[in-house]
PDB file of C-alpha atoms in Angstrom:
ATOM      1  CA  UNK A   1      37.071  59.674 -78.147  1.00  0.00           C
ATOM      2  CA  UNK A   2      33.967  61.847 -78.993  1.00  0.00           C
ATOM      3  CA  UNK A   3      30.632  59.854 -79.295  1.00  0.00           C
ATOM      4  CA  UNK A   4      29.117  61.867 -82.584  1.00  0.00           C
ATOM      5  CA  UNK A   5      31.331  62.932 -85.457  1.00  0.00           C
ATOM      6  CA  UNK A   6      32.642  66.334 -84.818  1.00  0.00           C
ATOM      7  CA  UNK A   7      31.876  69.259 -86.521  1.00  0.00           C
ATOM      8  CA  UNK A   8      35.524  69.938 -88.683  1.00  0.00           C
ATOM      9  CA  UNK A   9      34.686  72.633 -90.613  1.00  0.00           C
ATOM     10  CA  UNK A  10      37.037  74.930 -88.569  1.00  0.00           C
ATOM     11  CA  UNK A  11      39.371  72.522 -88.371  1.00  0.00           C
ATOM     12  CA  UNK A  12      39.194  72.424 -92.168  1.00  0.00           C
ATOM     13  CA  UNK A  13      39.401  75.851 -92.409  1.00  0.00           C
ATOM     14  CA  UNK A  14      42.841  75.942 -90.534  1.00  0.00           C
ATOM     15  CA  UNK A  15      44.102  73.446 -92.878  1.00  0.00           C
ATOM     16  CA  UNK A  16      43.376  75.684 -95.490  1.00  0.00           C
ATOM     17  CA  UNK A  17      45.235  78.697 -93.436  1.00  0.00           C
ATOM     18  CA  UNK A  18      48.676  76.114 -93.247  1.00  0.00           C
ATOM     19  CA  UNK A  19      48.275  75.138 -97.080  1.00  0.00           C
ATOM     20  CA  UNK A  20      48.448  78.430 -98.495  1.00  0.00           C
ATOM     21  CA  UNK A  21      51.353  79.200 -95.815  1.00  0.00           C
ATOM     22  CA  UNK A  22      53.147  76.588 -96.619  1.00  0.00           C
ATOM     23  CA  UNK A  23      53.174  77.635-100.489  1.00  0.00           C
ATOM     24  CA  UNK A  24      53.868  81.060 -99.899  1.00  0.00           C
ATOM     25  CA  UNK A  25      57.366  79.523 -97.703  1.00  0.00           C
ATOM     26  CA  UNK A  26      58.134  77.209-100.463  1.00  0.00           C
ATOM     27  CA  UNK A  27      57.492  79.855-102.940  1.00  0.00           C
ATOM     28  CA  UNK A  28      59.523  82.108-101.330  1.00  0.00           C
ATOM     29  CA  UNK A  29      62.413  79.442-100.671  1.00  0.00           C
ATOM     30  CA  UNK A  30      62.367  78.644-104.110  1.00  0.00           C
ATOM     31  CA  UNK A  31      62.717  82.489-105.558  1.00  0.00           C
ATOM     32  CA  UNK A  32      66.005  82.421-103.266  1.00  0.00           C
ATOM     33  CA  UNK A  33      67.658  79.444-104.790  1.00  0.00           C
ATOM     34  CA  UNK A  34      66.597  80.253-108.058  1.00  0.00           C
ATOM     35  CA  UNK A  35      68.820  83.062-107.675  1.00  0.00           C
ATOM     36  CA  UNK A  36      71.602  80.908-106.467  1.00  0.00           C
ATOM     37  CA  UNK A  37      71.123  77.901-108.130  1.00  0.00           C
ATOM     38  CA  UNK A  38      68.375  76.948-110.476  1.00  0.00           C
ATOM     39  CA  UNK A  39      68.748  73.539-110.790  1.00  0.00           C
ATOM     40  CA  UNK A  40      67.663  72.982-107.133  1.00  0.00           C
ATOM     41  CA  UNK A  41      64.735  75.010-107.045  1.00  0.00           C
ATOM     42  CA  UNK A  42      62.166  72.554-108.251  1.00  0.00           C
ATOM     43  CA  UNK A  43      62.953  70.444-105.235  1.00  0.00           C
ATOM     44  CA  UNK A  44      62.481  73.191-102.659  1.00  0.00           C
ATOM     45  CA  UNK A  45      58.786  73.921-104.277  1.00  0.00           C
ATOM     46  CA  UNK A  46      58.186  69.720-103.792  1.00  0.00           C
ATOM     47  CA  UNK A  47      57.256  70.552 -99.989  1.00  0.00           C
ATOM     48  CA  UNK A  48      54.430  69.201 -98.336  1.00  0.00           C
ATOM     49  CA  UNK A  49      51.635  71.736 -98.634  1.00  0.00           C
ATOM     50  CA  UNK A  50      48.930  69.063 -98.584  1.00  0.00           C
ATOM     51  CA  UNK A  51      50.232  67.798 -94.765  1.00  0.00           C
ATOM     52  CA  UNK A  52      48.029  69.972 -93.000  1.00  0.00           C
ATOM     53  CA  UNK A  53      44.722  67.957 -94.660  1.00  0.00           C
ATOM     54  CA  UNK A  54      46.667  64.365 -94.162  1.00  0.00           C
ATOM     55  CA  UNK A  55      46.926  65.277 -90.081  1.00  0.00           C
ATOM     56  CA  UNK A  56      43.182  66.152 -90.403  1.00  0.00           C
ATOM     57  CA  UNK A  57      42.445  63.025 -91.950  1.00  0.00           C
ATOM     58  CA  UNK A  58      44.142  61.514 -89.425  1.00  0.00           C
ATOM     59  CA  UNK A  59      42.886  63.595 -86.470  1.00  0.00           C
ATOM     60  CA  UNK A  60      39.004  62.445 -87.723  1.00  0.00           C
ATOM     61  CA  UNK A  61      40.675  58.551 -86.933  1.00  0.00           C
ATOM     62  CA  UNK A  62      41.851  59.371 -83.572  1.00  0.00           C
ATOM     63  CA  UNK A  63      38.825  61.094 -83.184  1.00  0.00           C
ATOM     64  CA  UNK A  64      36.524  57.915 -83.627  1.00  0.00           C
ATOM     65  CA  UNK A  65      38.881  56.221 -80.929  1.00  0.00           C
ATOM     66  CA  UNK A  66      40.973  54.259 -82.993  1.00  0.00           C
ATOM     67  CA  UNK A  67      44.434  54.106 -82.406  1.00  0.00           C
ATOM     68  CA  UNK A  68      46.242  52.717 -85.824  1.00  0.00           C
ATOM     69  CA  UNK A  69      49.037  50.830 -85.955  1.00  0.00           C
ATOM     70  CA  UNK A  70      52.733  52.363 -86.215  1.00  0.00           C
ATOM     71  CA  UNK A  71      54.048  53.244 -89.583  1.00  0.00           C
ATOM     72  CA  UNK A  72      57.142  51.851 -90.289  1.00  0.00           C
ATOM     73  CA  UNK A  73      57.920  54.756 -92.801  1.00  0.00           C
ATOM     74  CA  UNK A  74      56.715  57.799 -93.422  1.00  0.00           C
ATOM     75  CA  UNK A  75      56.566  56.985 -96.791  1.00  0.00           C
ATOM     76  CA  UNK A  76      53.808  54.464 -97.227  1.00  0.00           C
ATOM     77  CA  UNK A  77      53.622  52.364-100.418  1.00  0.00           C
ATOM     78  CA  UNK A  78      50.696  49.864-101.310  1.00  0.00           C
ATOM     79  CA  UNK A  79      51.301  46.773-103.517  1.00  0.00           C
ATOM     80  CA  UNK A  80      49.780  47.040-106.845  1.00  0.00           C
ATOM     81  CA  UNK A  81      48.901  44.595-109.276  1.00  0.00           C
ATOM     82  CA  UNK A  82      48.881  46.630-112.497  1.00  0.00           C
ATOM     83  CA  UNK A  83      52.298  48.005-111.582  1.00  0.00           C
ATOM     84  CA  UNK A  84      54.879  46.685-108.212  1.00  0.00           C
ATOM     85  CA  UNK A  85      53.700  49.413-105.850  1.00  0.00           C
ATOM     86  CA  UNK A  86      52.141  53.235-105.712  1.00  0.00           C
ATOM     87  CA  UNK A  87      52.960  55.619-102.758  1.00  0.00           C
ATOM     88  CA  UNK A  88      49.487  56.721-101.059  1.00  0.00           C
ATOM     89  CA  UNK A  89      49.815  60.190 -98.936  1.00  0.00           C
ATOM     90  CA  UNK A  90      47.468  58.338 -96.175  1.00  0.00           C
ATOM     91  CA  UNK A  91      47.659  54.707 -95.587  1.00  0.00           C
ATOM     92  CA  UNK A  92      46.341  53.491 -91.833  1.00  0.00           C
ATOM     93  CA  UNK A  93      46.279  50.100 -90.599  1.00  0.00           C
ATOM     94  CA  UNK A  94      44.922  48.530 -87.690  1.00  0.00           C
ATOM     95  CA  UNK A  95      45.463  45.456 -86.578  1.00  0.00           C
ATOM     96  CA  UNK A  96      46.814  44.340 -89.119  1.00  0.00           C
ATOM     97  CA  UNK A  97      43.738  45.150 -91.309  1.00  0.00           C
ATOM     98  CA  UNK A  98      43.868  48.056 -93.677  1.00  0.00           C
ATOM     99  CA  UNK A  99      41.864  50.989 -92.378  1.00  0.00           C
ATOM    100  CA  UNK A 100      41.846  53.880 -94.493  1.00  0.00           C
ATOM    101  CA  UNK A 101      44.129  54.831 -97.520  1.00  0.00           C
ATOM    102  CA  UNK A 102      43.777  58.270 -98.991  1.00  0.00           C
ATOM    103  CA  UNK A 103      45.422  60.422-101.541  1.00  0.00           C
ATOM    104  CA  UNK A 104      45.111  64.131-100.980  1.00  0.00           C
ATOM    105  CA  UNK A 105      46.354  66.186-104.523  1.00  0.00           C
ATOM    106  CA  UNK A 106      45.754  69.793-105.240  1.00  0.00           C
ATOM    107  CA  UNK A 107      45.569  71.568-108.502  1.00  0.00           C
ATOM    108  CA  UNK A 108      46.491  74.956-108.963  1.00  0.00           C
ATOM    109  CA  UNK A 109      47.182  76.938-112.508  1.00  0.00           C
ATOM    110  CA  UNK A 110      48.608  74.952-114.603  1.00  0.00           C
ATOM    111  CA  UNK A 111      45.530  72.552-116.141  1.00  0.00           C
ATOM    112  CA  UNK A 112      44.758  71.750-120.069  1.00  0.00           C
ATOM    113  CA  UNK A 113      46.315  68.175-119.878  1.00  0.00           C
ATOM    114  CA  UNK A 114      46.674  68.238-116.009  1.00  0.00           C
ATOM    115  CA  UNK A 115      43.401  68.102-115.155  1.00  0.00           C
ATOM    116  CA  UNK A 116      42.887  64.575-117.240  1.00  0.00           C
ATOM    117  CA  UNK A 117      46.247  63.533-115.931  1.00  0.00           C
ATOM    118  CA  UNK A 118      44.753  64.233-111.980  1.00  0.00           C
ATOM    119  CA  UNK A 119      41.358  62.312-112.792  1.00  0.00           C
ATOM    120  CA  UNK A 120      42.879  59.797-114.578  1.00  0.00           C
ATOM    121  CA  UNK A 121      45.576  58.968-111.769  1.00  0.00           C
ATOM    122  CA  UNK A 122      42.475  58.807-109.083  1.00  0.00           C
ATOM    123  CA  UNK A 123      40.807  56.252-111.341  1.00  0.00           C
ATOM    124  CA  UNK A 124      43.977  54.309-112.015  1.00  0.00           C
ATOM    125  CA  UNK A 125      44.418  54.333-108.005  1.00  0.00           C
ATOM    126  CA  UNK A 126      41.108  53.391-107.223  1.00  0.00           C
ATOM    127  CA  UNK A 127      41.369  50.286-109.737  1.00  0.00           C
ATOM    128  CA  UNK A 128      44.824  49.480-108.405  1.00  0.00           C
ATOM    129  CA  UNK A 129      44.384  49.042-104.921  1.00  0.00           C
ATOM    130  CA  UNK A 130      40.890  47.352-105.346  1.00  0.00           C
ATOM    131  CA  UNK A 131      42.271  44.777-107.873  1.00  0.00           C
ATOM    132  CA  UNK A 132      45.328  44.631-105.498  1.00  0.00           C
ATOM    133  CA  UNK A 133      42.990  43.942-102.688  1.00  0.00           C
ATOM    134  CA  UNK A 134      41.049  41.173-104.538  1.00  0.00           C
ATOM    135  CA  UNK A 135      43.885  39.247-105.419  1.00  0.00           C
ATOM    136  CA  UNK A 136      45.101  39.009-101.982  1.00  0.00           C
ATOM    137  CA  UNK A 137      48.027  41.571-102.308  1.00  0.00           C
ATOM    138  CA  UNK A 138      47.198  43.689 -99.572  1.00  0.00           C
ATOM    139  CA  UNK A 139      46.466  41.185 -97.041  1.00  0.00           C
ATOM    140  CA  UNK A 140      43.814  42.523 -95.080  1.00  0.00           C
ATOM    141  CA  UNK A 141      40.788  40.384 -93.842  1.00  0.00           C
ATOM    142  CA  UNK A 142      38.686  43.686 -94.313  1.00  0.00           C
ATOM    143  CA  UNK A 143      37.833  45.306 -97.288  1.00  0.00           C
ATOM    144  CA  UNK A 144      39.806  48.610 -97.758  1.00  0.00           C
ATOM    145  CA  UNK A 145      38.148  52.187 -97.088  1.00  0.00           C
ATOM    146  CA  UNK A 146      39.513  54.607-100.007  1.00  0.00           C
ATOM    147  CA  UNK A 147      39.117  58.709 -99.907  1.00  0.00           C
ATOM    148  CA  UNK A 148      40.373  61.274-101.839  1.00  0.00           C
ATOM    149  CA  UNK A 149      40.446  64.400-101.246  1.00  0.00           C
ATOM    150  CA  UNK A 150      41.407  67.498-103.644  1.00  0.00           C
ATOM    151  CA  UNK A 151      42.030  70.787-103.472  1.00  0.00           C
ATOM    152  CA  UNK A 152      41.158  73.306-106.139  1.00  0.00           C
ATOM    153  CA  UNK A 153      43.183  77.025-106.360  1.00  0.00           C
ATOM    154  CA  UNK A 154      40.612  79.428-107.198  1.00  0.00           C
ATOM    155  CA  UNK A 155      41.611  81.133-110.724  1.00  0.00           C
ATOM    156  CA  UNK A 156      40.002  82.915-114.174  1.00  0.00           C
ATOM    157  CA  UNK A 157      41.712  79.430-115.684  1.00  0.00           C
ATOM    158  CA  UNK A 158      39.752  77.313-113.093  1.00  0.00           C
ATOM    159  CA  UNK A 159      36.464  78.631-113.172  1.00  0.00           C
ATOM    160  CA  UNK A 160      36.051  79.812-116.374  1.00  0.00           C
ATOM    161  CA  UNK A 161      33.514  77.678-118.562  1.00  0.00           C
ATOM    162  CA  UNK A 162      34.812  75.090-120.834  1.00  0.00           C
ATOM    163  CA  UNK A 163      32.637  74.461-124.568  1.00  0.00           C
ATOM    164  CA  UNK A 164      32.130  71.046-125.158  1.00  0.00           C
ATOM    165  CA  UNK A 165      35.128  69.310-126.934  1.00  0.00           C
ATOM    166  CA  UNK A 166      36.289  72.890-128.144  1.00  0.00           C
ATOM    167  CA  UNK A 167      37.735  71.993-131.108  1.00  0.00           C
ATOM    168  CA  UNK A 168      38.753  68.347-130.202  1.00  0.00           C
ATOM    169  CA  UNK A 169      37.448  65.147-132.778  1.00  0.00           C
ATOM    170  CA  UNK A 170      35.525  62.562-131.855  1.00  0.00           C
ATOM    171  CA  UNK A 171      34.986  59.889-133.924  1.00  0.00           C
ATOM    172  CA  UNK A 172      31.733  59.703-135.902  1.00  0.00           C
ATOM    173  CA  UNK A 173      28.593  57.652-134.108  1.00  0.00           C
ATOM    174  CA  UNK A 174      30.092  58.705-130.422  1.00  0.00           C
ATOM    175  CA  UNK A 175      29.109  61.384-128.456  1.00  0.00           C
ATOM    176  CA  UNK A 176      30.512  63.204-125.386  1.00  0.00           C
ATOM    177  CA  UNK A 177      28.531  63.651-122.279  1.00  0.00           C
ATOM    178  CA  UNK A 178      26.759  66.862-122.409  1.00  0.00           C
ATOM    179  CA  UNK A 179      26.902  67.485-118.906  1.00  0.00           C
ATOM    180  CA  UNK A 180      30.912  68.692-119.590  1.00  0.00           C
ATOM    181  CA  UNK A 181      29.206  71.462-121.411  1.00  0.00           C
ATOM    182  CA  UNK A 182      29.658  74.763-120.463  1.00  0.00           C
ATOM    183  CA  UNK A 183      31.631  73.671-117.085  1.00  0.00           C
ATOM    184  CA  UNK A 184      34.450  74.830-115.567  1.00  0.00           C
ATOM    185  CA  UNK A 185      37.631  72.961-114.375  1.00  0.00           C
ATOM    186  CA  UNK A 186      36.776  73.174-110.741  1.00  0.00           C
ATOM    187  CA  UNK A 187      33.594  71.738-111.710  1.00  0.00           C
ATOM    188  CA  UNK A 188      34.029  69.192-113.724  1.00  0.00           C
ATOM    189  CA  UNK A 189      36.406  67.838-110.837  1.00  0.00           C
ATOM    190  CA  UNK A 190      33.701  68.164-109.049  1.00  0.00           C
ATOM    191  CA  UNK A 191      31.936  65.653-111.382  1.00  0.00           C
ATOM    192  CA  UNK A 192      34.281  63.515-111.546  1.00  0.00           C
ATOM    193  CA  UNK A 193      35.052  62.615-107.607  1.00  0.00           C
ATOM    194  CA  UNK A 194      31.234  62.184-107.386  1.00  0.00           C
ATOM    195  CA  UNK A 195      31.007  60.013-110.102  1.00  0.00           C
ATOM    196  CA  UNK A 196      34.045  57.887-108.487  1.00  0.00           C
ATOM    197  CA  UNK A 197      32.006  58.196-105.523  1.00  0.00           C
ATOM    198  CA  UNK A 198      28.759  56.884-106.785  1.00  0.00           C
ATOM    199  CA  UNK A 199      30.212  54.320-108.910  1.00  0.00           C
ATOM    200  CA  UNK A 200      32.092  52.997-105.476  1.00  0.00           C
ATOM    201  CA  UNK A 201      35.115  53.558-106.785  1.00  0.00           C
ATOM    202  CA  UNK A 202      36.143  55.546-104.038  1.00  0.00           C
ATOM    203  CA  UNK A 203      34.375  55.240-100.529  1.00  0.00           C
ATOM    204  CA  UNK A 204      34.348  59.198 -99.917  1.00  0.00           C
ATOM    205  CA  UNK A 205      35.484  62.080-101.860  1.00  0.00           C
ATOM    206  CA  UNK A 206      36.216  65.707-100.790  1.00  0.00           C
ATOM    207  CA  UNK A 207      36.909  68.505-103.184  1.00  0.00           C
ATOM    208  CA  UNK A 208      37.278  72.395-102.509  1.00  0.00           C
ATOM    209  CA  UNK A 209      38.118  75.490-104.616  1.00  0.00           C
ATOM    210  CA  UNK A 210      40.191  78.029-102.440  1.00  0.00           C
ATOM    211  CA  UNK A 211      41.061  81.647-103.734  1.00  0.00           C
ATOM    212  CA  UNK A 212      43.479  82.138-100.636  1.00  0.00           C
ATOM    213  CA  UNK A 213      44.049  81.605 -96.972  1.00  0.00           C
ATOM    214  CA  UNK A 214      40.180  82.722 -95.790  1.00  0.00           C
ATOM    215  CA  UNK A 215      38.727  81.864 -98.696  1.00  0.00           C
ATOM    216  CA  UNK A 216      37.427  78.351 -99.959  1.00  0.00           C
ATOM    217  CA  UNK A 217      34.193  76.426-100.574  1.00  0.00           C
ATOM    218  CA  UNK A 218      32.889  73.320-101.854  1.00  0.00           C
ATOM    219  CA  UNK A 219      31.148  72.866-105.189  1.00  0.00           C
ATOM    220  CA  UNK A 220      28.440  71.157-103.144  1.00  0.00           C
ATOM    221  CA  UNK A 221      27.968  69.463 -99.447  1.00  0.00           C
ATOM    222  CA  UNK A 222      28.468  66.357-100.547  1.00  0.00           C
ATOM    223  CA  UNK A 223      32.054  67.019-101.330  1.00  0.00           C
ATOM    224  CA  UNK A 224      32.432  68.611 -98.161  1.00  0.00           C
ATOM    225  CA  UNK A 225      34.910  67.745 -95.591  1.00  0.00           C
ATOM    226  CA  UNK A 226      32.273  66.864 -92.790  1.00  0.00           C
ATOM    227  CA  UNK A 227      30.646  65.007 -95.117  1.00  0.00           C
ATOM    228  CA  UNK A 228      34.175  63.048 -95.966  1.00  0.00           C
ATOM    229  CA  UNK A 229      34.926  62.578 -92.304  1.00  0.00           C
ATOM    230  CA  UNK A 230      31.424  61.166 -91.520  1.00  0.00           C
ATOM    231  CA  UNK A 231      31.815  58.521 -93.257  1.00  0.00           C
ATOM    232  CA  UNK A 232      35.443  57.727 -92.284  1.00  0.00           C
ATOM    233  CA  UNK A 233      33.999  57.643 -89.439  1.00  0.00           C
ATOM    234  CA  UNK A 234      31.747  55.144 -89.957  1.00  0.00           C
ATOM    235  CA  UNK A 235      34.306  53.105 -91.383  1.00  0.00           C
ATOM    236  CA  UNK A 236      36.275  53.358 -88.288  1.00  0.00           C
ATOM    237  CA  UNK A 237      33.373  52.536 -86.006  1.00  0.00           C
ATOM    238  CA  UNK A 238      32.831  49.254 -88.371  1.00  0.00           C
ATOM    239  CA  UNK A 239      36.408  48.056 -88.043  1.00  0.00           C
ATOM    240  CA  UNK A 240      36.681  48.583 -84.407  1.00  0.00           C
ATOM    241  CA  UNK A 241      32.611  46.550 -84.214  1.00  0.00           C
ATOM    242  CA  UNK A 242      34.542  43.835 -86.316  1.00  0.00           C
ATOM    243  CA  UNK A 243      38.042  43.695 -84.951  1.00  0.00           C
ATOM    244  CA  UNK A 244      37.374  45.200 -81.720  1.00  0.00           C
TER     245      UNK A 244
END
């Protein structure tokens, strides 16, 4: 255990390196079956390019000198209480107490509808475990640490500015926030987690745009990855003041 939160942006950086490896493998493992046999190939893309960030996430635990308690999967599902139960990429116990549960999600070219789809599934989450937790569900003494973390894929379709509404109705008397207007994709994600964020919806958020395997950055440092692992790291320095 390290007595100061490490700096991870290198670490980070790596993670980035594996992501965009592990696409390009996939990728190229699914151009070969496609050839074959088509009606596998969407199952060889469904690979786990987002792995590299989970082991990070759980490095920054090990890190703070907790040790959590074995998974007995490595699928991890949380009860819900708006539906039976929701597979979360990240879910860490110790002691019996929930310790951190994080989704990690990235986005790449295909958005319109799947950008709503990606915020609304991080709000319907967030209000699914914390409801879950309230009514006992998850059975943890301690309140439950959430994170998300998302990765962008640097595009003309990402970063591009959006018009207010752009031809979409509202009904008369409403009005949409005007600080949509005139933002990108990657940005308005970037909204959004910070607004989940500040609203406590989510305990720490982390979003970057990446263009390829040496290239990414964060719409600001308080989406950074440091800046998510700090405070995981606080979390885990509480649970182990509380539960020793």
């Amino acid at each position: 255990m390290t007595t100061r939160v490490p700096d991870y942006e290198s670490a980070f950086a790596a993670a980035i390196r594996d992501f965009w490896n592990i696409k390009a493998r996939q990728q190229s493992a699914a151009d070969l079956v496609g050839r074959t046999d088509k009606g596998t190939s969407g199952s060889v893309r469904a690979g786990k390019h987002m792995s590299p960030f989970e082991a990070l996430i759980r490095r920054v635990v090990k890190d703070a000198g907790i040790d959590p308690d074995p998974a007995p999967s490595d699928t991890m599902y949380l009860p819900g209480f708006y539906r039976e139960t929701k597979a979360w990429d990240v879910v860490l116990q110790y002691k019996g107490h929930a310790l951190a549960i994080v989704e990690a999600k990235s986005q790449g070219t295909s958005l319109g509808n799947n950008f709503n789809n990606r915020v609304e599934e991080a709000i319907g989450q967030a209000a699914d475990v914390w409801k879950s937790h309230e009514r006992g569900l998850l059975v943890s003494g301690l309140r439950p640490w959430v994170g998300y973390l998302m990765i962008v894929e640097e595009t003309t379709k990402t970063t591009e500015p959006k018009h207010l509404l752009a031809g979409k109705s509202v009904p008369d008397g409403m009005k949409v926030d005007p600080v949509f207007d005139g933002m990108s994709y990657a940005e308005r994600y970037a909204t959004a987690f910070e607004r989940l964020d500040q609203e406590r919806m989510l305990d720490a958020t982390c979003v970057a745009i990446t263009s390829g395997a040496e290239a990414y950055k964060y719409p600001n440092q308080w989406l950074s990855f440091n800046g998510f692992a700090a405070q995981l790291w606080g979390r885990c320095q509480h649970v182990k003041a509380v539960v020793g």
